XYZ file of C-alpha atoms in Angstrom:
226
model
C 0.079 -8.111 3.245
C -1.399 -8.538 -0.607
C 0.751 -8.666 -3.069
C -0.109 -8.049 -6.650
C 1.606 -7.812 -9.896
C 0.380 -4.318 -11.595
C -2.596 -2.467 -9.971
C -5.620 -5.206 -11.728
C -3.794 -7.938 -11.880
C -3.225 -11.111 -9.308
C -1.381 -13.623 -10.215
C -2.718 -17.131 -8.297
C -3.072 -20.929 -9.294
C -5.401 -21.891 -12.136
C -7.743 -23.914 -9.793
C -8.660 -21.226 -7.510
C -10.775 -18.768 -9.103
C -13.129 -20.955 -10.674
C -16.003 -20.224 -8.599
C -14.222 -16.464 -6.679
C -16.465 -13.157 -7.753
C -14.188 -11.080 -5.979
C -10.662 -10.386 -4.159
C -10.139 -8.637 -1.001
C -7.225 -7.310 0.471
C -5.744 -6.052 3.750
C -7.866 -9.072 5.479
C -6.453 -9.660 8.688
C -9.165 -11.929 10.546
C -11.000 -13.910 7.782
C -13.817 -14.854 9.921
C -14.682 -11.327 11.722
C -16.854 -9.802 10.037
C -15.870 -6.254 11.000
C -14.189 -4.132 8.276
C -11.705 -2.455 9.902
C -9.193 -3.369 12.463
C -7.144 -0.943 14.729
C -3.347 -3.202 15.263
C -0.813 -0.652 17.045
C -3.475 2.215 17.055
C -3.207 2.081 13.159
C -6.764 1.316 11.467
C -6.670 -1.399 8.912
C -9.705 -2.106 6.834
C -10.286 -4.438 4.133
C -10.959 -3.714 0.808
C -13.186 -5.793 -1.948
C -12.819 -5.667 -5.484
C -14.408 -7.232 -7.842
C -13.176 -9.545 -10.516
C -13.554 -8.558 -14.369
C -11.632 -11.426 -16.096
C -10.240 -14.699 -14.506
C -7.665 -15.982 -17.986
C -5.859 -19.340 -16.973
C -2.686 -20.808 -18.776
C -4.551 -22.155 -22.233
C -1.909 -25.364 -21.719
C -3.144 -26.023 -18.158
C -5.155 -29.108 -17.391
C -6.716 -29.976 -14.187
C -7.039 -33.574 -14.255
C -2.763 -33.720 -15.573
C -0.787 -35.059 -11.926
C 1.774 -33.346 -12.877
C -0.255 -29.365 -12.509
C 1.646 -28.587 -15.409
C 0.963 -24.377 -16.340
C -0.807 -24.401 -12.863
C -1.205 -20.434 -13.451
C -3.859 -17.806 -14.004
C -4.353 -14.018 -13.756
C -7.209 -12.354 -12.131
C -8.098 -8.841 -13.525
C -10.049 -6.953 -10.761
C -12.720 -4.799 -12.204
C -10.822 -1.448 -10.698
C -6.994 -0.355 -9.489
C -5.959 -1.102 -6.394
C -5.042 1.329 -4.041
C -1.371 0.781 -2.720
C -0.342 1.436 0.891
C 1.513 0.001 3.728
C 0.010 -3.069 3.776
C -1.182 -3.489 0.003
C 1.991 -3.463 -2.163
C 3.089 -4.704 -5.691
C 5.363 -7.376 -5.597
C 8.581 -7.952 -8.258
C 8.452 -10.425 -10.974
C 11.881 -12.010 -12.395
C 11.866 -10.063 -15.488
C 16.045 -9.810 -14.614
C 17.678 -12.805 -15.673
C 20.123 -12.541 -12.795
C 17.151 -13.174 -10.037
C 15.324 -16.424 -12.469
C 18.664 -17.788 -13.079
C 19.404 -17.668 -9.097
C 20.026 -21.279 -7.541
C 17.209 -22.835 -5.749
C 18.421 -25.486 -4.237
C 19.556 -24.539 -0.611
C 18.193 -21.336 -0.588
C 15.608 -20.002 1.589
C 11.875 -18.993 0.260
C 8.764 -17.646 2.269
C 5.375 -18.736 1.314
C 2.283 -17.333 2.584
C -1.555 -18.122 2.947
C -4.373 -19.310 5.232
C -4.164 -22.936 4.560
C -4.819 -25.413 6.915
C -2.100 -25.544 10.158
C -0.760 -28.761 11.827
C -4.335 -28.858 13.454
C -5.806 -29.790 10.391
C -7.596 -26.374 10.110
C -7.690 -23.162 8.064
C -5.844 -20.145 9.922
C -8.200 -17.647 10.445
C -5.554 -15.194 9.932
C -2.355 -14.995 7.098
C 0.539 -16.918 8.106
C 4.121 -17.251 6.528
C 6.740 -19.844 7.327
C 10.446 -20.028 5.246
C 11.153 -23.428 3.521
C 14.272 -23.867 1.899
C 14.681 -24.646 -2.095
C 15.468 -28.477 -3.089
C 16.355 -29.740 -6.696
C 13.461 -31.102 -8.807
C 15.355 -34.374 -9.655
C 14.781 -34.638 -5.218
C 11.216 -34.366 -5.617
C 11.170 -36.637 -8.773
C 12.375 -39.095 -6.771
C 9.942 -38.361 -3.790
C 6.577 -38.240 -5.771
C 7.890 -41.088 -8.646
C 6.130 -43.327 -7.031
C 3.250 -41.243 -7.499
C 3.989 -40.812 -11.237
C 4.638 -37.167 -10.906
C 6.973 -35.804 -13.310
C 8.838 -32.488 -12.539
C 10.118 -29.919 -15.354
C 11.614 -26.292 -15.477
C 8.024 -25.407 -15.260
C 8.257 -26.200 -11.674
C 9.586 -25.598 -8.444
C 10.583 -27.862 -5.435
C 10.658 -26.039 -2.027
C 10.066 -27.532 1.224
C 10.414 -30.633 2.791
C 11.465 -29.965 7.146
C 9.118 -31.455 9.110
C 6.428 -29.276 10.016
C 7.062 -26.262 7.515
C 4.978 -26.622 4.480
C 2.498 -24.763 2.260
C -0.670 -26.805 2.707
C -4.965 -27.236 1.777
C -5.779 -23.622 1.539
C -2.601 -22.254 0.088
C -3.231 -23.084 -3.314
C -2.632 -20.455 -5.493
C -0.577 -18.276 -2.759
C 2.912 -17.010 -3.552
C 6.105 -18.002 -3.178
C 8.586 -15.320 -2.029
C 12.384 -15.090 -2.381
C 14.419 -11.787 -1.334
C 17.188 -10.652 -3.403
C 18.787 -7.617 -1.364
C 16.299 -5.069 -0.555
C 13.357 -6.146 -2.792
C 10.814 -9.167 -3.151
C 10.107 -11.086 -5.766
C 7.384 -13.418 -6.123
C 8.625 -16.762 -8.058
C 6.386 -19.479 -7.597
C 2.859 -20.351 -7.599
C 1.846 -22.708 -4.311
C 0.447 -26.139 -6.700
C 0.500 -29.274 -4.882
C 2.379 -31.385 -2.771
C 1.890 -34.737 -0.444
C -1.299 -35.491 0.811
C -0.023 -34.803 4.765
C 1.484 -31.204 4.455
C 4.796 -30.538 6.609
C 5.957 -34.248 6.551
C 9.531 -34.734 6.699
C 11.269 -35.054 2.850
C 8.239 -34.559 1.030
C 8.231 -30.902 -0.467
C 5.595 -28.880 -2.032
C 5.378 -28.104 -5.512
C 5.204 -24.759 -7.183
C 4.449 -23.349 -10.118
C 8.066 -21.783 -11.354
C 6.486 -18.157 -12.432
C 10.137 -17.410 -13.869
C 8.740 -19.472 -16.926
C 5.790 -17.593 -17.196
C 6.927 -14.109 -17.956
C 6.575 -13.916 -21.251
C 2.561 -15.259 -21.497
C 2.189 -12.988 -17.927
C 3.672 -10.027 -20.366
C 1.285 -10.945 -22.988
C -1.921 -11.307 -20.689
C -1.484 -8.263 -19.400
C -0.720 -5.928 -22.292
C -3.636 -7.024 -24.023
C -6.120 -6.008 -21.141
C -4.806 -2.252 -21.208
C -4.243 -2.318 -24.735
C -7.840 -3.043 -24.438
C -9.077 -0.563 -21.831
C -7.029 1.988 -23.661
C -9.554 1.174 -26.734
C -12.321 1.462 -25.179
């Protein structure tokens, strides 16, 4: 499953895309080369869009340890089709789902990072992770000199259940009732993913709304000029 945010617009990390042309979805197999695949006698095939505009946080800076405004939005150079397995996701516009605790709570991240072999899944996985307080991971990564702030996210931290090498960039999912919301960004995390007490960081997208808002107006304010 993709997930996107309006029909153009992706929300990932803001080291990602540096070097990505374009962005496709429904990809089940990322090394077959064939299109479509048939799962339950249903036909899946990917589709490939390209990418008009890459616009990262103007506040984010790649060589900061601390991946502060680790965020960016990708506007594909034509709408998205939704379908089963191509769907918008939810943003925490309601102040009743960004104000929910994290600490305790259980999260699903997704991606085709690297697995406990030390090698990128050829195919999408998703594990849950449960939430932790940033003061936990401040203490965990101090020694690092990392620096959390409502800006980010701590999730993670079981042994062998981590977002890892690969994942950058994916999304972190919480479900309130019936619908999904996507509230983090994956960042960074400890140089061995799924080790016991260390979790991953994330990019806290709750804080984000109003410059994801602003990003996005102005591109169809845009189109609708042209």
């Amino acid at each position: 499953i993709v997930i996107t945010v309006t029909e153009s617009h992706p929300i990932v990390s803001s080291n990602v895309f540096h070097y990505r042309h374009s962005v496709r979805f429904s990809v089940i197999d990322v090394i077959s080369e064939v299109n479509c695949t048939t799962i339950e006698e249903e036909e899946i095939c990917r589709q490939e869009f390209g990418v008009e505009q890459i616009t990262v946080h103007p506040d984010y800076d790649k060589d900061s340890i601390n991946k502060q405004h680790d965020i960016a939005i990708v506007k594909l150079a034509e709408d998205v089709t939704f379908g089963k397995y191509v769907k918008p996701i939810c943003l925490p516009f309601d102040e009743l789902v960004a104000e929910l605790p994290i600490e305790d709570e259980e999260f699903t991240v997704t991606g085709w990072g690297q697995t406990e072999k030390e090698i990128l899944s050829r195919f999408q996985l998703h594990v849950e992770i449960n939430g932790k307080s940033n003061e936990l991971c401040n203490e965990v990564f101090g020694v690092a000199n990392v620096t959390l702030t409502e800006n980010h996210l701590c999730v993670g931290g079981d042994a062998g259940r981590d977002s890892c090498k690969g994942d950058s960039g994916g999304p972190l999912l919480r479900l309130v009732a019936t619908n999904w919301y996507q509230v983090g960004v994956v960042s960074f995390g400890a140089k061995r993913c799924g080790s016991e007490g260390f979790p991953g960081i994330y990019t806290n997208v709750a804080k984000y709304l109003d410059w994801i808002s602003d990003v996005v107006n102005e591109n169809h304010c845009h189109n609708m000029e042209e």
